[in-house]
Short mmCIF file of C-alpha atoms in Angstrom, two decimals:
data_model
loop_
_atom_site.label_atom_id
_atom_site.label_comp_id
_atom_site.label_asym_id
_atom_site.label_seq_id
_atom_site.Cartn_x
_atom_site.Cartn_y
_atom_site.Cartn_z
CA MET Q 101 103.79 135.26 46.54
CA LYS Q 102 106.48 133.48 44.56
CA LEU Q 103 109.25 133.85 47.19
CA LEU Q 104 107.06 132.17 49.81
CA GLU Q 105 105.84 129.37 47.51
CA GLU Q 106 109.44 128.57 46.59
CA ARG Q 107 110.40 128.48 50.25
CA ILE Q 108 107.50 126.17 51.08
CA GLN Q 109 108.54 123.84 48.26
CA LYS Q 110 112.14 123.91 49.44
CA ASP Q 111 111.80 123.77 53.23
CA GLY Q 112 108.19 122.82 54.06
CA ARG Q 113 107.63 119.28 55.28
CA VAL Q 114 104.36 117.55 54.43
CA LEU Q 115 103.62 115.24 57.37
CA ASN Q 116 100.34 113.83 56.07
CA GLU Q 117 97.46 114.91 53.81
CA ASP Q 118 96.49 117.68 56.22
CA VAL Q 119 99.66 118.92 57.92
CA LEU Q 120 102.46 121.07 56.52
CA LYS Q 121 105.32 121.98 58.85
CA VAL Q 122 107.05 125.27 58.13
CA ASP Q 123 108.97 125.43 61.40
CA SER Q 124 112.30 126.03 59.67
CA PHE Q 125 111.34 129.55 58.52
CA LEU Q 126 107.99 130.63 59.98
CA ASN Q 127 106.96 129.29 63.37
CA HIS Q 128 109.94 127.99 65.32
CA GLN Q 129 112.97 129.11 63.35
CA ILE Q 130 112.12 132.42 61.61
CA ASP Q 131 113.63 133.96 58.50
CA PRO Q 132 113.47 137.71 59.20
CA GLU Q 133 114.08 138.75 55.56
CA LEU Q 134 111.17 136.60 54.40
CA MET Q 135 108.98 138.05 57.15
CA GLN Q 136 109.88 141.56 56.03
CA ALA Q 137 109.01 140.73 52.41
CA MET Q 138 105.70 139.23 53.53
CA GLY Q 139 104.87 142.30 55.61
CA GLN Q 140 105.49 144.52 52.59
CA GLU Q 141 103.32 142.26 50.43
CA PHE Q 142 100.44 142.47 52.93
CA ALA Q 143 100.75 146.27 52.89
CA ARG Q 144 100.61 146.22 49.07
CA LEU Q 145 97.60 143.87 48.98
CA PHE Q 146 95.62 146.06 51.39
CA ALA Q 147 96.94 149.40 50.07
CA ASN Q 148 93.42 150.59 49.23
CA GLU Q 149 92.16 150.13 52.78
CA LYS Q 150 92.39 152.53 55.67
CA ILE Q 151 94.08 150.54 58.43
CA ASP Q 152 94.56 151.74 62.01
CA LYS Q 153 95.86 148.57 63.60
CA VAL Q 154 97.00 145.01 62.89
CA LEU Q 155 95.53 142.19 65.00
CA THR Q 156 96.98 138.72 65.37
CA VAL Q 157 97.19 135.81 67.83
CA GLU Q 158 100.27 134.59 69.62
CA THR Q 159 102.65 132.95 68.87
CA SER Q 160 103.15 132.28 65.19
CA GLY Q 161 101.18 135.29 63.96
CA ILE Q 162 103.50 137.78 65.66
CA ALA Q 163 106.44 137.79 63.23
CA PRO Q 164 104.39 138.35 60.04
CA ALA Q 165 102.13 140.79 61.88
CA VAL Q 166 104.90 143.08 63.16
CA PHE Q 167 106.34 143.40 59.65
CA ALA Q 168 102.87 144.12 58.24
CA GLY Q 169 102.48 146.75 60.96
CA LEU Q 170 105.88 148.21 60.10
CA ALA Q 171 105.03 148.43 56.40
CA LEU Q 172 101.61 149.95 57.18
CA HIS Q 173 102.99 152.27 59.91
CA VAL Q 174 100.44 151.10 62.48
CA PRO Q 175 100.63 149.34 65.85
CA VAL Q 176 100.15 145.59 66.22
CA VAL Q 177 98.09 143.91 68.93
CA PHE Q 178 98.38 140.21 69.53
CA ALA Q 179 95.73 138.25 71.40
CA ARG Q 180 97.10 136.21 74.25
CA LYS Q 181 96.16 132.57 74.61
CA ASN Q 182 96.52 132.07 78.35
CA LYS Q 183 95.46 134.26 81.21
CA SER Q 184 98.57 135.62 82.87
CA LEU Q 185 98.25 136.46 86.56
CA THR Q 186 99.27 140.01 85.80
CA LEU Q 187 96.89 140.50 82.86
CA PRO Q 188 94.03 142.78 83.88
CA ASP Q 189 90.43 141.54 83.97
CA ASN Q 190 89.35 144.19 81.53
CA VAL Q 191 89.71 142.10 78.36
CA TRP Q 192 87.79 141.07 75.27
CA THR Q 193 87.79 137.30 74.91
CA ALA Q 194 86.83 134.52 72.52
CA ASP Q 195 87.22 130.76 72.43
CA VAL Q 196 89.42 129.20 69.75
CA TYR Q 197 89.35 125.47 69.11
CA SER Q 198 92.62 124.00 67.82
CA PHE Q 199 92.11 120.96 65.60
CA THR Q 200 95.86 120.28 65.74
CA LYS Q 201 96.08 120.24 69.52
CA GLN Q 202 92.46 119.22 70.12
CA THR Q 203 92.09 121.84 72.81
CA THR Q 204 90.07 125.02 73.25
CA ASN Q 205 92.07 128.14 74.02
CA HIS Q 206 90.72 131.31 75.46
CA ILE Q 207 92.20 134.25 73.51
CA MET Q 208 92.06 137.72 74.98
CA ILE Q 209 92.95 141.31 74.22
CA ASP Q 210 93.14 144.10 76.77
CA LYS Q 211 90.27 146.52 76.14
CA ARG Q 212 92.71 149.45 76.38
CA PHE Q 213 94.21 148.47 73.02
CA LEU Q 214 91.03 148.35 70.96
CA THR Q 215 88.94 151.45 70.27
CA ALA Q 216 85.42 151.31 68.83
CA GLY Q 217 85.39 152.29 65.16
CA GLU Q 218 89.03 151.39 64.48
CA ASN Q 219 89.88 149.80 61.13
CA VAL Q 220 91.79 146.59 61.76
CA LEU Q 221 93.63 144.13 59.55
CA ILE Q 222 93.84 140.57 60.86
CA ILE Q 223 97.10 138.72 60.13
CA ASP Q 224 97.74 135.05 60.82
CA ASP Q 225 100.22 132.40 59.74
CA PHE Q 226 97.74 129.68 58.68
CA LEU Q 227 94.15 129.59 57.49
CA ALA Q 228 92.89 126.03 57.83
CA ASN Q 229 89.56 125.67 59.61
CA GLY Q 230 89.49 129.38 60.37
CA GLN Q 231 89.14 129.08 64.12
CA ALA Q 232 91.82 131.62 65.10
CA VAL Q 233 90.60 134.27 62.66
CA ASP Q 234 87.03 133.55 63.75
CA GLY Q 235 88.03 134.20 67.36
CA LEU Q 236 89.55 137.54 66.37
CA LEU Q 237 86.38 138.38 64.41
CA THR Q 238 84.34 137.71 67.53
CA ILE Q 239 86.54 140.08 69.54
CA ALA Q 240 86.40 142.67 66.73
CA GLN Q 241 82.61 142.48 66.70
CA ASP Q 242 82.35 142.77 70.49
CA ALA Q 243 84.77 145.72 70.46
CA ASP Q 244 82.88 147.37 67.58
CA LEU Q 245 85.89 147.37 65.23
CA ASN Q 246 85.76 147.52 61.44
CA VAL Q 247 87.62 144.51 59.99
CA VAL Q 248 89.05 145.60 56.65
CA GLY Q 249 90.38 142.13 55.85
CA ALA Q 250 92.45 139.13 56.79
CA GLY Q 251 96.00 138.60 55.55
CA ILE Q 252 97.06 134.97 55.70
CA VAL Q 253 100.55 133.60 55.14
CA ILE Q 254 99.52 130.05 54.12
CA GLU Q 255 95.97 129.07 53.21
CA LYS Q 256 94.94 125.43 52.96
CA THR Q 257 92.11 125.89 50.48
CA PHE Q 258 90.83 122.34 51.01
CA GLN Q 259 89.79 123.09 54.59
CA LYS Q 260 86.75 125.13 55.51
CA GLY Q 261 88.33 128.35 56.82
CA ARG Q 262 88.26 130.32 53.57
CA GLN Q 263 84.62 129.49 52.90
CA LEU Q 264 83.72 130.54 56.45
CA LEU Q 265 85.41 133.92 55.96
CA ASP Q 266 83.94 134.40 52.46
CA GLU Q 267 80.46 133.80 53.88
CA ARG Q 268 81.09 136.45 56.50
CA GLY Q 269 82.12 138.90 53.78
CA ILE Q 270 85.75 139.19 54.90
CA HIS Q 271 88.29 140.31 52.30
CA VAL Q 272 90.93 137.56 52.49
CA GLU Q 273 94.38 137.74 50.90
CA SER Q 274 96.67 134.72 51.23
CA LEU Q 275 100.33 134.81 50.26
CA ALA Q 276 100.34 131.09 49.40
CA ARG Q 277 97.22 129.06 48.60
CA ILE Q 278 97.63 125.31 48.85
CA LYS Q 279 95.28 123.08 46.85
CA ALA Q 280 96.46 119.74 48.17
CA PHE Q 281 99.33 117.67 49.49
CA VAL Q 282 99.98 114.90 46.96
CA ASN Q 283 102.60 112.22 47.59
CA GLY Q 284 104.28 114.42 50.16
CA GLN Q 285 104.44 117.35 47.74
CA VAL Q 286 102.68 120.71 48.00
CA GLU Q 287 100.37 121.68 45.12
CA PHE Q 288 99.47 125.35 44.96
CA LEU Q 289 96.18 126.70 43.60
CA MET T 132 118.74 153.79 74.36
CA LYS T 133 117.12 157.17 74.66
CA LEU T 134 114.10 156.41 72.45
CA LEU T 135 113.20 153.40 74.60
CA GLU T 136 113.75 155.17 77.93
CA GLU T 137 111.49 158.00 76.79
CA ARG T 138 108.83 155.51 75.75
CA ILE T 139 109.04 153.71 79.10
CA GLN T 140 108.65 157.04 80.91
CA LYS T 141 105.69 157.97 78.72
CA ASP T 142 103.78 154.68 78.42
CA GLY T 143 105.18 152.27 81.02
CA ARG T 144 103.01 151.61 84.05
CA VAL T 145 104.67 150.92 87.38
CA LEU T 146 102.33 148.52 89.21
CA ASN T 147 104.41 148.10 92.34
CA GLU T 148 108.07 148.26 93.39
CA ASP T 149 108.88 145.22 91.24
CA VAL T 150 106.56 145.28 88.24
CA LEU T 151 106.65 147.51 85.18
CA LYS T 152 104.02 146.94 82.51
CA VAL T 153 105.02 147.82 78.97
CA ASP T 154 102.09 146.13 77.27
CA SER T 155 101.19 149.21 75.25
CA PHE T 156 104.31 148.98 73.05
CA LEU T 157 106.26 145.79 73.75
CA ASN T 158 104.40 142.69 74.87
CA HIS T 159 100.71 142.92 74.01
CA GLN T 160 100.39 145.93 71.77
CA ILE T 161 103.64 146.28 69.78
CA ASP T 162 105.19 149.37 68.19
CA PRO T 163 106.91 147.98 65.06
CA GLU T 164 109.02 151.13 64.45
CA LEU T 165 110.40 150.94 67.99
CA MET T 166 111.11 147.21 67.54
CA GLN T 167 113.01 147.98 64.33
CA ALA T 168 115.09 150.65 66.06
CA MET T 169 115.82 148.26 68.90
CA GLY T 170 116.88 145.52 66.50
CA GLN T 171 119.29 147.91 64.81
CA GLU T 172 120.66 148.96 68.19
CA PHE T 173 121.29 145.33 69.20
CA ALA T 174 123.14 144.81 65.90
CA ARG T 175 125.28 147.89 66.62
CA LEU T 176 126.04 146.81 70.22
CA PHE T 177 127.18 143.36 69.09
CA ALA T 178 128.81 144.50 65.84
CA ASN T 179 132.20 143.10 66.90
CA GLU T 180 130.85 139.59 67.40
CA LYS T 181 130.42 136.87 64.82
CA ILE T 182 126.76 135.88 65.11
CA ASP T 183 125.14 132.95 63.29
CA LYS T 184 121.74 132.93 64.94
CA VAL T 185 119.50 134.79 67.37
CA LEU T 186 117.81 132.82 70.15
CA THR T 187 114.82 133.95 72.19
CA VAL T 188 111.80 132.58 74.08
CA GLU T 189 108.17 132.94 73.10
CA THR T 190 106.16 135.17 73.31
CA SER T 191 107.48 138.60 74.17
CA GLY T 192 111.01 138.00 72.94
CA ILE T 193 109.92 137.34 69.38
CA ALA T 194 109.32 140.91 68.17
CA PRO T 195 112.68 142.35 69.32
CA ALA T 196 114.46 139.16 68.23
CA VAL T 197 113.17 139.15 64.64
CA PHE T 198 114.31 142.74 64.18
CA ALA T 199 117.71 141.93 65.67
CA GLY T 200 117.89 138.98 63.27
CA LEU T 201 116.93 141.22 60.37
CA ALA T 202 119.60 143.79 61.24
CA LEU T 203 122.21 141.03 61.71
CA HIS T 204 121.07 139.07 58.60
CA VAL T 205 120.73 135.82 60.56
CA PRO T 206 117.82 133.48 61.36
CA VAL T 207 115.95 133.61 64.65
CA VAL T 208 114.93 130.60 66.71
CA PHE T 209 112.44 130.97 69.53
CA ALA T 210 112.10 128.39 72.28
CA ARG T 211 108.57 127.15 72.75
CA LYS T 212 107.07 127.05 76.23
CA ASN T 213 104.57 124.23 75.83
CA LYS T 214 104.88 120.89 74.16
CA SER T 215 102.67 120.92 71.08
CA LEU T 216 101.30 117.56 69.98
CA THR T 217 102.91 118.05 66.58
CA LEU T 218 106.34 119.10 67.93
CA PRO T 219 108.85 116.29 67.47
CA ASP T 220 110.49 114.58 70.42
CA ASN T 221 113.94 115.51 69.22
CA VAL T 222 114.31 118.71 71.25
CA TRP T 223 116.68 120.45 73.63
CA THR T 224 114.87 121.44 76.81
CA ALA T 225 115.32 123.43 80.00
CA ASP T 226 113.10 124.43 82.90
CA VAL T 227 112.29 128.10 83.43
CA TYR T 228 110.68 129.30 86.64
CA SER T 229 108.48 132.37 86.28
CA PHE T 230 108.39 134.51 89.43
CA THR T 231 105.51 136.52 87.93
CA LYS T 232 103.30 133.51 87.25
CA GLN T 233 104.83 131.29 89.96
CA THR T 234 104.97 128.36 87.57
CA THR T 235 107.75 126.34 85.96
CA ASN T 236 107.70 126.16 82.18
CA HIS T 237 109.47 123.67 80.07
CA ILE T 238 111.14 125.50 77.17
CA MET T 239 112.28 123.57 74.13
CA ILE T 240 114.02 124.00 70.81
CA ASP T 241 114.00 121.45 68.00
CA LYS T 242 117.48 120.00 67.63
CA ARG T 243 117.33 120.54 63.85
CA PHE T 244 117.64 124.30 64.42
CA LEU T 245 120.78 124.32 66.56
CA THR T 246 124.17 123.18 65.26
CA ALA T 247 127.17 122.54 67.51
CA GLY T 248 129.68 125.38 67.30
CA GLU T 249 127.20 128.04 66.17
CA ASN T 250 127.64 131.54 67.57
CA VAL T 251 124.35 132.66 69.08
CA LEU T 252 123.04 135.94 70.45
CA ILE T 253 120.29 135.64 73.07
CA ILE T 254 117.58 138.32 72.95
CA ASP T 255 114.82 138.81 75.52
CA ASP T 256 112.39 141.50 76.53
CA PHE T 257 113.14 141.59 80.28
CA LEU T 258 116.06 140.69 82.51
CA ALA T 259 114.81 140.39 86.07
CA ASN T 260 115.81 137.20 87.87
CA GLY T 261 117.42 135.85 84.74
CA GLN T 262 115.44 132.61 84.58
CA ALA T 263 114.53 132.76 80.87
CA VAL T 264 118.06 133.63 79.74
CA ASP T 265 119.41 130.97 82.09
CA GLY T 266 117.15 128.39 80.43
CA LEU T 267 118.47 129.38 77.01
CA LEU T 268 122.05 129.16 78.35
CA THR T 269 121.33 125.61 79.51
CA ILE T 270 120.08 124.69 76.04
CA ALA T 271 123.06 126.44 74.44
CA GLN T 272 125.45 124.48 76.66
CA ASP T 273 123.72 121.16 75.96
CA ALA T 274 123.75 121.91 72.21
CA ASP T 275 127.40 122.98 72.34
CA LEU T 276 126.72 126.50 71.09
CA ASN T 277 128.93 129.54 71.63
CA VAL T 278 126.91 132.29 73.35
CA VAL T 279 128.36 135.63 72.19
CA GLY T 280 126.08 137.63 74.46
CA ALA T 281 122.62 138.54 75.67
CA GLY T 282 120.71 141.55 74.36
CA ILE T 283 118.00 142.67 76.78
CA VAL T 284 115.31 145.25 76.10
CA ILE T 285 114.65 146.21 79.74
CA GLU T 286 116.92 145.27 82.63
CA LYS T 287 115.80 145.61 86.22
CA THR T 288 119.22 146.08 87.79
CA PHE T 289 117.86 145.63 91.32
CA GLN T 290 117.03 141.97 90.68
CA LYS T 291 119.58 139.22 90.51
CA GLY T 292 119.56 138.34 86.79
CA ARG T 293 122.40 140.64 85.73
CA GLN T 294 124.70 139.40 88.48
CA LEU T 295 123.93 135.80 87.54
CA LEU T 296 124.89 136.46 83.92
CA ASP T 297 128.00 138.47 84.87
CA GLU T 298 129.16 135.56 87.04
CA ARG T 299 128.74 133.23 84.09
CA GLY T 300 130.86 135.56 81.93
CA ILE T 301 128.04 136.51 79.55
CA HIS T 302 128.40 139.80 77.66
CA VAL T 303 125.13 141.58 78.46
CA GLU T 304 123.83 144.69 76.70
CA SER T 305 120.56 146.19 77.90
CA LEU T 306 118.74 148.93 76.00
CA ALA T 307 117.22 150.34 79.20
CA ARG T 308 118.62 149.75 82.70
CA ILE T 309 116.21 150.45 85.51
CA LYS T 310 117.62 151.32 88.94
CA ALA T 311 114.35 151.45 90.84
CA PHE T 312 110.68 152.29 90.80
CA VAL T 313 110.15 155.26 93.12
CA ASN T 314 106.67 156.65 93.80
CA GLY T 315 105.36 154.98 90.67
CA GLN T 316 108.13 156.49 88.57
CA VAL T 317 110.92 154.74 86.71
CA GLU T 318 114.49 155.68 87.62
CA PHE T 319 117.14 154.64 85.12
CA LEU T 320 120.72 153.78 85.99
#
């Protein structure tokens, strides 16, 4: 997606050979117009699929996911990372290891919001090692959902997430695919 | 906002005399069309204000805030609740006590995303005791921002948040104002 690649070139900050910060438009400050365009692009990329619901994980997946849901005319469910005192016990859960934070999060979705046989599209902001998407796939499998694909905002193709999803037969569409960070610059595939 | 009140009556769950759960359309499962309508309504309610930026707090504020930002054609910044290892030290912070979870969260916004003199609209999902909005007001004061108002999705008028904001001279607009929960039913003001 040209608009996104241009924005990454303009406003992304390469911190080292692994880490790209996009907190000025995606995951701390958010550009709503860009999010809307991304949501429409996800809807176009998965136009041939029957989709009943969009799944994502808090926090950074929410903005792209709600615009994908809007463009697809379906509800969005985001997995929560921490157990709130008022969240019911009746939840699907999975463990997600964060390489960035070096911690394992429990993600969970209330069973009331997932129905066996539903066709779901997973949306997330980054695909790096694939842990967050993998956690959602675990929940989808446990809840007997049909995963029609995964829509990713930024894929780091040099990490193992894409291969992991390809091996599991998941249809992945990424709006920007990064080959490498070279001398502080982003090189797209 | 009639559409929202009807949805609360239909899908909200009154757990006790203080707690309303709206996790089927607002803060776990999200209805994107409703969020869009709410964003447009916030833009209409604050149409007479000059607004440079929308501020909110993760997680549940993000969906209404991005649609308010879209309707107002301004960026959105959400305060983060936990210090990520990769978040820079250069942040504005405030403490927010959660009566629901009985914990104090540190909220923080990267100083790069707030500029002295900016006109900001605060958006949040609930106004109960006013702690989250108060935390954002603290950050706004420290960062020398001009708060043009607070747009709230659901206000519980029987708790002290509204009075706190009125006393501080904040222009508050709530899309649904709840008077009380009576016999498990929601009564609007």
